[in-house]
Short mmCIF file of C-alpha atoms in Angstrom, two decimals:
data_model
loop_
_atom_site.label_atom_id
_atom_site.label_comp_id
_atom_site.label_asym_id
_atom_site.label_seq_id
_atom_site.Cartn_x
_atom_site.Cartn_y
_atom_site.Cartn_z
CA UNK Z 198 138.66 116.80 176.87
CA UNK Z 199 139.34 118.24 180.39
CA UNK Z 200 142.22 120.35 180.65
CA UNK Z 201 145.08 117.55 182.84
CA UNK Z 202 147.88 119.31 182.38
CA UNK Z 203 150.59 118.89 184.64
CA UNK Z 204 148.74 116.10 186.58
CA UNK Z 205 151.94 113.77 187.68
CA UNK Z 206 150.83 110.05 187.73
CA UNK Z 207 152.72 107.11 189.28
CA UNK Z 208 151.96 104.05 186.55
CA UNK Z 209 151.96 100.66 188.09
CA UNK Z 210 151.79 98.41 184.96
CA UNK Z 211 154.15 95.12 184.76
CA UNK Z 212 153.49 94.69 180.96
CA UNK Z 213 155.85 96.67 179.48
CA UNK Z 214 153.78 97.61 175.82
CA UNK Z 215 150.69 98.34 177.83
CA UNK Z 216 152.99 100.29 179.95
CA UNK Z 217 154.78 102.36 177.19
CA UNK Z 218 150.27 102.96 176.21
CA UNK Z 219 149.20 103.60 179.24
CA UNK Z 220 152.30 106.50 179.67
CA UNK Z 221 151.87 107.38 176.46
CA UNK Z 222 147.57 108.47 176.98
CA UNK Z 223 148.53 110.01 179.80
CA UNK Z 224 150.59 112.26 178.56
CA UNK Z 225 148.89 112.69 175.40
CA UNK Z 226 146.01 113.66 178.27
CA UNK Z 227 148.76 116.74 179.57
CA UNK Z 228 149.72 114.42 182.35
CA UNK Z 229 153.51 113.97 183.76
CA UNK Z 230 154.70 110.35 184.10
CA UNK Z 231 156.61 110.81 187.52
CA UNK Z 232 157.43 107.23 187.72
CA UNK Z 233 156.07 103.69 185.70
CA UNK Z 234 157.52 100.21 187.57
CA UNK Z 235 156.92 96.88 187.07
CA UNK Z 236 157.21 95.45 190.50
CA UNK Z 237 155.15 95.38 193.60
CA UNK Z 238 158.53 96.11 195.61
CA UNK Z 239 159.06 98.76 193.32
CA UNK Z 240 155.24 100.04 193.25
CA UNK Z 241 155.80 99.39 197.35
CA UNK Z 242 158.58 102.28 197.47
CA UNK Z 243 157.35 104.44 195.18
CA UNK Z 244 153.89 104.79 196.99
CA UNK Z 245 155.84 105.67 200.06
CA UNK Z 246 158.63 107.57 199.02
CA UNK Z 247 157.28 109.51 195.77
CA UNK Z 248 156.12 112.58 194.93
CA UNK Z 249 152.46 112.60 192.58
CA UNK Z 250 149.15 113.34 192.22
CA UNK Z 251 147.27 109.64 191.64
CA UNK Z 252 148.10 106.98 190.71
CA UNK Z 253 147.37 104.10 188.39
CA UNK Z 254 147.75 100.74 189.33
CA UNK Z 255 147.49 96.90 187.87
CA UNK Z 256 145.43 94.98 190.08
CA UNK Z 257 148.24 91.82 188.76
CA UNK Z 258 151.42 92.29 188.97
CA UNK Z 259 153.34 88.99 187.31
CA UNK Z 260 151.06 87.16 190.19
CA UNK Z 261 151.48 89.19 192.89
CA UNK Z 262 148.79 91.51 194.26
CA UNK Z 263 148.43 95.42 194.52
CA UNK Z 264 146.32 95.66 196.99
CA UNK Z 265 149.25 96.83 199.54
CA UNK Z 266 150.04 100.07 197.59
CA UNK Z 267 146.64 100.51 197.59
CA UNK Z 268 146.99 100.35 200.77
CA UNK Z 269 149.80 102.77 201.22
CA UNK Z 270 147.97 105.40 199.19
CA UNK Z 271 145.26 104.97 201.23
CA UNK Z 272 147.24 105.66 204.35
CA UNK Z 273 148.82 108.91 202.64
CA UNK Z 274 145.14 109.60 201.08
CA UNK Z 275 146.46 109.57 197.31
CA UNK Z 276 143.93 108.79 194.93
CA UNK Z 277 144.79 106.04 192.71
CA UNK Z 278 142.27 103.87 190.19
CA UNK Z 279 142.92 100.07 188.97
CA UNK Z 280 143.43 98.94 185.49
CA UNK Z 281 142.32 95.58 185.29
CA UNK Z 282 141.48 92.65 182.81
CA UNK Z 283 139.44 90.74 185.73
CA UNK Z 284 136.69 93.84 186.33
CA UNK Z 285 135.00 94.54 189.42
CA UNK Z 286 135.51 90.98 190.10
CA UNK Z 287 139.25 91.47 190.49
CA UNK Z 288 138.70 94.51 194.13
CA UNK Z 289 138.56 93.26 197.28
CA UNK Z 290 135.03 95.67 199.36
CA UNK Z 291 137.89 97.03 200.93
CA UNK Z 292 138.48 98.96 197.29
CA UNK Z 293 134.89 98.70 196.15
CA UNK Z 294 134.48 102.61 196.05
CA UNK Z 295 137.78 102.75 193.76
CA UNK Z 296 137.73 103.66 189.90
CA UNK Z 297 138.69 100.06 187.84
CA UNK Z 298 139.33 101.26 184.11
CA UNK Z 299 138.31 97.30 182.45
CA UNK Z 300 141.28 96.76 180.09
CA UNK Z 301 141.89 96.85 177.47
CA UNK Z 302 140.89 101.20 177.42
CA UNK Z 303 140.87 103.98 174.82
CA UNK Z 304 142.51 107.57 176.09
CA UNK Z 305 138.54 108.41 176.43
CA UNK Z 306 137.89 106.26 178.82
CA UNK Z 307 141.10 106.78 180.88
CA UNK Z 308 139.99 110.86 180.36
CA UNK Z 309 136.44 110.53 181.79
CA UNK Z 310 137.63 108.50 184.92
CA UNK Z 311 140.61 110.88 185.22
CA UNK Z 312 138.04 114.22 185.13
CA UNK Z 313 135.32 112.71 187.23
CA UNK Z 314 138.51 111.86 189.92
CA UNK Z 315 139.66 115.62 189.75
CA UNK Z 316 136.28 116.51 188.91
CA UNK Z 317 137.52 118.39 186.40
CA UNK Z 318 134.55 118.53 182.87
#
C-alpha cells in the first residue's frame, strides 16, 4: 500500500458503527481524521470552515442528501469521494466525475481510491 500518512480527512457518515469502521481504516492507512460528522448541517459547517485534505461523504444522511456539502467542497477545490450503498446510480450528473466507494468496502478498496486521488502508487 502507498504511504498516505498525514492526509487529513473529513468523514461524513450518519451510521455510528460505519463511521467508526471508516475512521479505523483511514487511521490504519496513516490518515488523520480531523472531524467525523453525522448530519447535513454539521457537514456543511465543517466543509465551509475546517482544514482537511479530502472528504469522504456518505450520500444519504438520515434522509438528507449530502450534495450541498459536495458543492461547498467543489467551490473550495477540495477533493472528495462518495461512500454509498446506492453505487453510481445515486450520484447526480453534476458529480459524475467523482469517485464512488460502494458500501460495504474494504481497506484495500479505500486505499486504491485514495492512491488514485492523490497520484500515489
